[in-house]
Amino acid sequence: MGVDGTPSEHGPAAPPLDPELRAALAAMGERAMAPVTPANLAARQERDAAVRPRPTVRELRDGGRFEVEELRAPAVGDRPAVSLVSARPAGITGPLPVLYYLHGGGMIMGNAWSVLPKLLRDLALPLRLAVISAEYRLAPHARYPEPVEDCYAGLVWAADHAAELGVDADRVIVGGKSAGGGLAAALALLTRDRGGPVPIGQLLLSPMLDDRGTTFSSHQLAGRDTWDRTSNATAWQALLGDRYGTADLPPYAAPARATDLTGLPRAYLEVGSAETFRDEAVAYANAIWQAGGEAELHVWPGAFHGFDTFAPKAVLSQDARDARTRWLRRILEQ
């Protein structure tokens, strides 16, 4: 598989994996490295829907530790209603800052519920933070711009109903991992350009930003990462259809296409050195700096895509969680 970083049939040598992460990846076996292709996409989606956790509201409440409610941002025009899950530590009065979170899954898998236990444990409790997780439509059944429009509609509705939700509309952070990180970046651009709710930060974890597949890391990590260029191309094609790779693709579809990154909220970007998305995340942070913006970038040495999910007890995973938490705390206290 070439996961040890040595040269192989896949091309140039990849950065070596962190020892704990390498052991976790080896324990997962060949199935963890099997790419998503157009031929197996439907089967992979079916399998994901069957095995990915989808905790109930009662389970998310965790015996009363959290207040959890399923909500619906109503349909507007020809756009359907958007499901949201609102959760917060129980017993805290007053409006809380809110993390408006978009789940990962390559735009083709995942759900708004599965990400909440970890978010509530790792972020909501220590930071006294509310979380609103949005259930956007998945490709290829929904193609651009439908998923990002779902995310925008949910954000606008949540900001408009902040008082009844018990959240502070002036302290909203948009965030997500992988596809969700890409959608969060797109949402920051979209709400800036439409004059919508103004986030104070964007938390972009291993963000899926670029449909073109031309970065060095996307070639370097081909066949070596848990999400490689084959899976990535399959997902982008599912999302974009005939618009995949076209020259005039809007930045709200693929934020790496943006030519104007001024006026964006402060950003936190995280990626692994042994990850397909490494170079596009680094380039996006650099573009924010060149536009006069603020971005904090972490490239975790020897980390592959989804490392903290697959190996949550690894030292590197703990370091990554700590760094995110510190950044969020600084943003919320300023």
CSV table of C-alpha atoms in Angstrom, one decimal:
chain,number,residue,atom,x,y,z
A,1,MET,CA,0.0,0.0,0.0
A,2,GLY,CA,3.0,2.4,0.3
A,3,VAL,CA,1.7,3.6,3.7
A,4,ASP,CA,5.2,3.6,5.1
A,5,GLY,CA,6.2,6.5,3.0
A,6,THR,CA,8.7,4.6,0.8
A,7,PRO,CA,8.6,4.9,-3.0
A,8,SER,CA,6.2,2.6,-4.8
A,9,GLU,CA,4.2,2.2,-7.9
A,10,HIS,CA,2.1,5.1,-6.7
A,11,GLY,CA,4.9,7.6,-7.4
A,12,PRO,CA,7.2,9.8,-5.3
A,13,ALA,CA,7.8,8.9,-1.6
A,14,ALA,CA,5.2,10.2,0.8
A,15,PRO,CA,6.0,11.8,4.2
A,16,PRO,CA,6.4,9.1,6.9
A,17,LEU,CA,3.4,8.3,9.0
A,18,ASP,CA,3.3,9.0,12.7
A,19,PRO,CA,4.0,5.6,14.4
A,20,GLU,CA,0.8,5.5,16.3
A,21,LEU,CA,-1.2,6.5,13.3
A,22,ARG,CA,0.7,4.0,11.1
A,23,ALA,CA,-0.3,1.2,13.5
A,24,ALA,CA,-3.9,2.3,13.5
A,25,LEU,CA,-4.0,2.4,9.8
A,26,ALA,CA,-2.5,-1.1,9.5
A,27,ALA,CA,-5.0,-2.4,12.0
A,28,MET,CA,-7.9,-1.1,9.8
A,29,GLY,CA,-6.7,-3.3,6.9
A,30,GLU,CA,-7.1,-3.0,3.2
A,31,ARG,CA,-10.8,-1.9,3.4
A,32,ALA,CA,-9.8,1.4,4.9
A,33,MET,CA,-7.8,2.2,1.8
A,34,ALA,CA,-10.3,1.0,-0.8
A,35,PRO,CA,-11.2,4.0,-3.0
A,36,VAL,CA,-14.7,5.2,-3.8
A,37,THR,CA,-15.2,4.9,-7.6
A,38,PRO,CA,-18.2,5.7,-9.8
A,39,ALA,CA,-18.8,1.9,-10.1
A,40,ASN,CA,-19.0,1.3,-6.3
A,41,LEU,CA,-20.4,4.7,-5.2
A,42,ALA,CA,-24.0,3.5,-4.7
A,43,ALA,CA,-22.9,0.5,-2.7
A,44,ARG,CA,-20.6,2.6,-0.6
A,45,GLN,CA,-23.4,5.0,0.1
A,46,GLU,CA,-25.7,2.2,1.1
A,47,ARG,CA,-23.1,0.7,3.4
A,48,ASP,CA,-22.3,4.0,5.0
A,49,ALA,CA,-26.0,4.7,5.7
A,50,ALA,CA,-26.3,1.3,7.3
A,51,VAL,CA,-23.2,1.4,9.5
A,52,ARG,CA,-22.6,5.0,10.3
A,53,PRO,CA,-24.0,5.9,13.8
A,54,ARG,CA,-27.1,8.0,13.8
A,55,PRO,CA,-27.8,8.6,17.5
A,56,THR,CA,-31.3,9.5,18.6
A,57,VAL,CA,-32.2,12.7,20.5
A,58,ARG,CA,-32.4,10.7,23.7
A,59,GLU,CA,-29.0,9.2,23.2
A,60,LEU,CA,-27.5,12.6,22.4
A,61,ARG,CA,-29.0,14.1,25.6
A,62,ASP,CA,-26.7,11.6,27.5
A,63,GLY,CA,-28.8,11.3,30.6
A,64,GLY,CA,-29.5,15.0,30.8
A,65,ARG,CA,-26.0,16.3,30.2
A,66,PHE,CA,-27.2,18.1,27.0
A,67,GLU,CA,-30.3,19.8,25.7
A,68,VAL,CA,-30.9,18.5,22.2
A,69,GLU,CA,-33.7,19.4,19.7
A,70,GLU,CA,-34.3,18.5,16.1
A,71,LEU,CA,-35.4,21.5,14.1
A,72,ARG,CA,-36.5,22.3,10.5
A,73,ALA,CA,-35.6,25.4,8.6
A,74,PRO,CA,-38.7,25.8,6.5
A,75,ALA,CA,-38.8,25.4,2.7
A,76,VAL,CA,-38.3,28.7,0.8
A,77,GLY,CA,-39.4,28.9,-2.9
A,78,ASP,CA,-38.3,25.7,-4.7
A,79,ARG,CA,-35.8,24.8,-2.0
A,80,PRO,CA,-36.8,22.1,0.5
A,81,ALA,CA,-36.8,22.4,4.3
A,82,VAL,CA,-33.4,21.8,6.0
A,83,SER,CA,-33.1,19.5,9.1
A,84,LEU,CA,-30.9,20.9,11.9
A,85,VAL,CA,-29.9,19.4,15.2
A,86,SER,CA,-29.4,21.9,18.0
A,87,ALA,CA,-27.5,20.8,21.1
A,88,ARG,CA,-26.0,22.5,24.1
A,89,PRO,CA,-24.7,21.7,27.6
A,90,ALA,CA,-27.7,21.5,30.0
A,91,GLY,CA,-28.4,24.0,32.7
A,92,ILE,CA,-26.6,27.0,31.2
A,93,THR,CA,-28.7,30.1,30.9
A,94,GLY,CA,-28.2,33.0,28.6
A,95,PRO,CA,-27.3,33.0,24.9
A,96,LEU,CA,-24.4,30.8,24.0
A,97,PRO,CA,-21.9,31.2,21.2
A,98,VAL,CA,-22.7,28.6,18.5
A,99,LEU,CA,-20.6,26.3,16.2
A,100,TYR,CA,-22.6,25.9,13.0
A,101,TYR,CA,-21.2,22.5,11.9
A,102,LEU,CA,-21.2,20.7,8.6
A,103,HIS,CA,-20.4,17.0,8.6
A,104,GLY,CA,-17.9,15.2,6.5
A,105,GLY,CA,-18.3,12.4,4.0
A,106,GLY,CA,-17.0,13.7,0.7
A,107,MET,CA,-20.4,15.3,-0.1
A,108,ILE,CA,-21.7,11.8,-0.8
A,109,MET,CA,-22.0,10.3,2.7
A,110,GLY,CA,-22.5,11.2,6.4
A,111,ASN,CA,-25.3,12.7,8.5
A,112,ALA,CA,-25.8,15.6,10.9
A,113,TRP,CA,-26.3,13.3,14.0
A,114,SER,CA,-23.2,11.1,13.9
A,115,VAL,CA,-20.8,14.0,14.5
A,116,LEU,CA,-22.5,15.3,17.6
A,117,PRO,CA,-21.3,13.1,20.4
A,118,LYS,CA,-17.7,14.0,19.8
A,119,LEU,CA,-18.4,17.7,19.2
A,120,LEU,CA,-20.4,17.9,22.4
A,121,ARG,CA,-17.8,16.1,24.5
A,122,ASP,CA,-14.7,17.8,23.0
A,123,LEU,CA,-16.0,21.3,22.4
A,124,ALA,CA,-19.4,22.1,23.7
A,125,LEU,CA,-18.7,21.1,27.3
A,126,PRO,CA,-15.3,22.7,27.8
A,127,LEU,CA,-16.2,25.9,25.9
A,128,ARG,CA,-19.8,26.3,27.0
A,129,LEU,CA,-20.7,26.3,23.4
A,130,ALA,CA,-23.9,25.4,21.5
A,131,VAL,CA,-23.7,23.3,18.3
A,132,ILE,CA,-26.0,23.3,15.4
A,133,SER,CA,-25.4,20.5,12.9
A,134,ALA,CA,-27.0,20.8,9.4
A,135,GLU,CA,-28.3,17.9,7.4
A,136,TYR,CA,-27.5,19.0,3.8
A,137,ARG,CA,-28.5,17.0,0.8
A,138,LEU,CA,-25.9,14.6,-0.6
A,139,ALA,CA,-24.6,14.1,-4.1
A,140,PRO,CA,-25.2,12.8,-6.7
A,141,HIS,CA,-28.9,13.0,-5.8
A,142,ALA,CA,-28.3,16.7,-5.0
A,143,ARG,CA,-25.8,18.6,-7.1
A,144,TYR,CA,-24.1,22.0,-6.7
A,145,PRO,CA,-25.5,24.4,-5.6
A,146,GLU,CA,-28.0,22.4,-3.5
A,147,PRO,CA,-25.8,21.3,-0.6
A,148,VAL,CA,-24.3,24.7,0.0
A,149,GLU,CA,-27.7,26.4,-0.4
A,150,ASP,CA,-29.0,24.0,2.3
A,151,CYS,CA,-26.2,25.1,4.6
A,152,TYR,CA,-26.8,28.7,3.9
A,153,ALA,CA,-30.6,28.4,4.5
A,154,GLY,CA,-30.0,26.7,7.8
A,155,LEU,CA,-27.5,29.4,8.9
A,156,VAL,CA,-29.8,32.2,8.0
A,157,TRP,CA,-32.8,30.5,9.8
A,158,ALA,CA,-30.7,29.8,12.9
A,159,ALA,CA,-29.4,33.5,13.0
A,160,ASP,CA,-33.0,34.8,12.6
A,161,HIS,CA,-34.2,32.5,15.4
A,162,ALA,CA,-31.2,33.0,17.7
A,163,ALA,CA,-33.2,34.3,20.6
A,164,GLU,CA,-35.6,31.3,20.8
A,165,LEU,CA,-32.6,28.9,20.2
A,166,GLY,CA,-30.7,30.5,23.1
A,167,VAL,CA,-27.7,31.4,21.0
A,168,ASP,CA,-25.8,34.6,20.2
A,169,ALA,CA,-26.2,35.5,16.6
A,170,ASP,CA,-23.1,37.8,16.9
A,171,ARG,CA,-20.9,34.8,18.0
A,172,VAL,CA,-21.3,32.2,15.3
A,173,ILE,CA,-18.4,30.1,14.0
A,174,VAL,CA,-18.9,28.0,10.9
A,175,GLY,CA,-17.0,24.8,10.7
A,176,GLY,CA,-16.7,21.3,9.5
A,177,LYS,CA,-14.4,18.4,8.6
A,178,SER,CA,-13.4,17.2,5.1
A,179,ALA,CA,-16.4,17.9,2.8
A,180,GLY,CA,-17.9,19.8,5.8
A,181,GLY,CA,-14.8,21.9,6.0
A,182,GLY,CA,-15.1,22.8,2.3
A,183,LEU,CA,-18.7,23.7,2.7
A,184,ALA,CA,-17.9,25.9,5.7
A,185,ALA,CA,-15.3,27.7,3.6
A,186,ALA,CA,-17.9,28.1,0.8
A,187,LEU,CA,-20.5,29.3,3.3
A,188,ALA,CA,-18.1,32.0,4.6
A,189,LEU,CA,-17.7,33.2,1.0
A,190,LEU,CA,-21.4,33.0,0.2
A,191,THR,CA,-22.7,34.8,3.3
A,192,ARG,CA,-20.0,37.5,2.8
A,193,ASP,CA,-21.2,38.1,-0.8
A,194,ARG,CA,-24.9,38.0,0.0
A,195,GLY,CA,-24.7,40.1,3.1
A,196,GLY,CA,-25.9,37.3,5.3
A,197,PRO,CA,-25.1,36.4,8.9
A,198,VAL,CA,-21.5,37.4,9.7
A,199,PRO,CA,-19.5,34.5,11.4
A,200,ILE,CA,-16.6,35.4,13.7
A,201,GLY,CA,-14.6,32.4,12.6
A,202,GLN,CA,-14.3,29.4,10.3
A,203,LEU,CA,-13.0,26.1,11.5
A,204,LEU,CA,-11.7,24.2,8.5
A,205,LEU,CA,-10.6,20.7,9.4
A,206,SER,CA,-8.9,18.8,6.5
A,207,PRO,CA,-11.1,20.8,4.2
A,208,MET,CA,-12.2,19.6,0.7
A,209,LEU,CA,-11.5,22.7,-1.3
A,210,ASP,CA,-10.4,22.0,-4.8
A,211,ASP,CA,-12.1,19.9,-7.5
A,212,ARG,CA,-9.2,20.1,-10.0
A,213,GLY,CA,-6.9,17.4,-8.4
A,214,THR,CA,-3.7,19.1,-9.6
A,215,THR,CA,-1.9,19.5,-6.3
A,216,PHE,CA,1.4,17.7,-5.7
A,217,SER,CA,0.0,16.1,-2.5
A,218,SER,CA,-3.0,14.7,-4.4
A,219,HIS,CA,-0.6,12.8,-6.7
A,220,GLN,CA,1.9,12.0,-3.9
A,221,LEU,CA,-0.7,10.4,-1.7
A,222,ALA,CA,-2.5,8.5,-4.4
A,223,GLY,CA,-3.3,5.0,-3.1
A,224,ARG,CA,-1.8,5.9,0.2
A,225,ASP,CA,-4.4,8.0,2.0
A,226,THR,CA,-7.8,6.9,3.5
A,227,TRP,CA,-9.3,9.5,1.0
A,228,ASP,CA,-7.2,9.6,-2.1
A,229,ARG,CA,-7.4,11.3,-5.5
A,230,THR,CA,-9.6,8.5,-6.9
A,231,SER,CA,-12.2,8.9,-4.1
A,232,ASN,CA,-11.9,12.7,-4.4
A,233,ALA,CA,-12.5,12.7,-8.1
A,234,THR,CA,-15.5,10.4,-7.7
A,235,ALA,CA,-17.0,12.7,-5.1
A,236,TRP,CA,-16.4,15.9,-7.0
A,237,GLN,CA,-17.9,14.4,-10.2
A,238,ALA,CA,-21.0,13.3,-8.2
A,239,LEU,CA,-21.4,16.9,-6.8
A,240,LEU,CA,-20.7,18.9,-10.0
A,241,GLY,CA,-21.8,16.7,-12.8
A,242,ASP,CA,-21.0,18.3,-16.1
A,243,ARG,CA,-19.5,21.3,-14.3
A,244,TYR,CA,-16.7,19.2,-12.9
A,245,GLY,CA,-13.3,20.7,-13.8
A,246,THR,CA,-14.8,23.6,-15.9
A,247,ALA,CA,-13.0,26.9,-15.9
A,248,ASP,CA,-15.9,29.0,-14.7
A,249,LEU,CA,-16.8,27.0,-11.6
A,250,PRO,CA,-17.9,29.4,-8.8
A,251,PRO,CA,-15.9,29.5,-5.6
A,252,TYR,CA,-19.1,28.5,-3.7
A,253,ALA,CA,-18.7,25.1,-5.3
A,254,ALA,CA,-14.9,24.8,-4.8
A,255,PRO,CA,-13.4,27.5,-2.5
A,256,ALA,CA,-9.9,27.0,-3.9
A,257,ARG,CA,-11.3,28.7,-7.1
A,258,ALA,CA,-11.9,31.9,-5.1
A,259,THR,CA,-9.9,34.9,-6.4
A,260,ASP,CA,-11.1,37.3,-3.6
A,261,LEU,CA,-10.5,36.2,0.0
A,262,THR,CA,-10.9,39.6,1.6
A,263,GLY,CA,-13.4,40.3,4.3
A,264,LEU,CA,-13.6,36.7,5.6
A,265,PRO,CA,-13.8,35.6,9.2
A,266,ARG,CA,-10.7,34.4,11.0
A,267,ALA,CA,-9.8,30.9,9.9
A,268,TYR,CA,-8.3,27.8,11.5
A,269,LEU,CA,-7.1,25.3,9.0
A,270,GLU,CA,-5.8,21.8,9.9
A,271,VAL,CA,-4.5,19.1,7.7
A,272,GLY,CA,-2.0,16.2,7.8
A,273,SER,CA,1.4,16.1,6.1
A,274,ALA,CA,0.5,12.7,4.7
A,275,GLU,CA,-2.9,13.7,3.4
A,276,THR,CA,-4.4,14.2,0.0
A,277,PHE,CA,-5.8,17.7,1.0
A,278,ARG,CA,-2.5,19.0,2.4
A,279,ASP,CA,-1.4,21.3,-0.4
A,280,GLU,CA,-4.9,22.8,-1.1
A,281,ALA,CA,-5.3,23.6,2.6
A,282,VAL,CA,-1.9,25.2,2.8
A,283,ALA,CA,-2.6,27.2,-0.4
A,284,TYR,CA,-5.9,28.4,1.0
A,285,ALA,CA,-4.3,29.6,4.2
A,286,ASN,CA,-1.6,31.4,2.2
A,287,ALA,CA,-4.2,33.0,0.0
A,288,ILE,CA,-6.0,34.3,3.1
A,289,TRP,CA,-2.8,35.8,4.3
A,290,GLN,CA,-2.1,37.4,0.9
A,291,ALA,CA,-5.5,38.9,1.0
A,292,GLY,CA,-4.7,40.5,4.4
A,293,GLY,CA,-6.8,38.1,6.4
A,294,GLU,CA,-6.1,36.0,9.5
A,295,ALA,CA,-5.5,32.3,9.4
A,296,GLU,CA,-4.0,29.8,11.8
A,297,LEU,CA,-2.6,26.8,10.0
A,298,HIS,CA,-1.6,23.4,11.5
A,299,VAL,CA,0.0,20.7,9.3
A,300,TRP,CA,0.2,17.7,11.6
A,301,PRO,CA,3.3,15.6,10.9
A,302,GLY,CA,2.6,12.1,9.8
A,303,ALA,CA,-1.1,12.4,9.8
A,304,PHE,CA,-3.5,10.9,7.2
A,305,HIS,CA,-7.1,12.0,6.4
A,306,GLY,CA,-9.4,11.4,9.3
A,307,PHE,CA,-6.5,10.5,11.7
A,308,ASP,CA,-8.2,11.7,14.9
A,309,THR,CA,-11.3,9.8,14.1
A,310,PHE,CA,-9.5,6.5,13.3
A,311,ALA,CA,-7.0,6.9,16.2
A,312,PRO,CA,-8.6,9.2,18.8
A,313,LYS,CA,-6.2,8.2,21.6
A,314,ALA,CA,-3.0,8.9,19.6
A,315,VAL,CA,-0.8,11.7,21.0
A,316,LEU,CA,-1.1,13.6,17.7
A,317,SER,CA,-4.9,13.3,17.7
A,318,GLN,CA,-4.9,14.8,21.3
A,319,ASP,CA,-2.6,17.6,20.2
A,320,ALA,CA,-4.9,18.4,17.3
A,321,ARG,CA,-8.0,18.5,19.6
A,322,ASP,CA,-6.1,20.7,22.0
A,323,ALA,CA,-5.0,23.2,19.3
A,324,ARG,CA,-8.6,23.5,18.0
A,325,THR,CA,-9.9,24.1,21.4
A,326,ARG,CA,-7.4,26.8,22.2
A,327,TRP,CA,-8.2,28.6,18.9
A,328,LEU,CA,-11.9,28.5,19.5
A,329,ARG,CA,-11.4,29.8,23.1
A,330,ARG,CA,-9.4,32.7,21.8
A,331,ILE,CA,-11.9,33.6,19.2
A,332,LEU,CA,-14.8,33.4,21.6
A,333,GLU,CA,-13.1,35.5,24.3
A,334,GLN,CA,-12.1,38.3,22.0
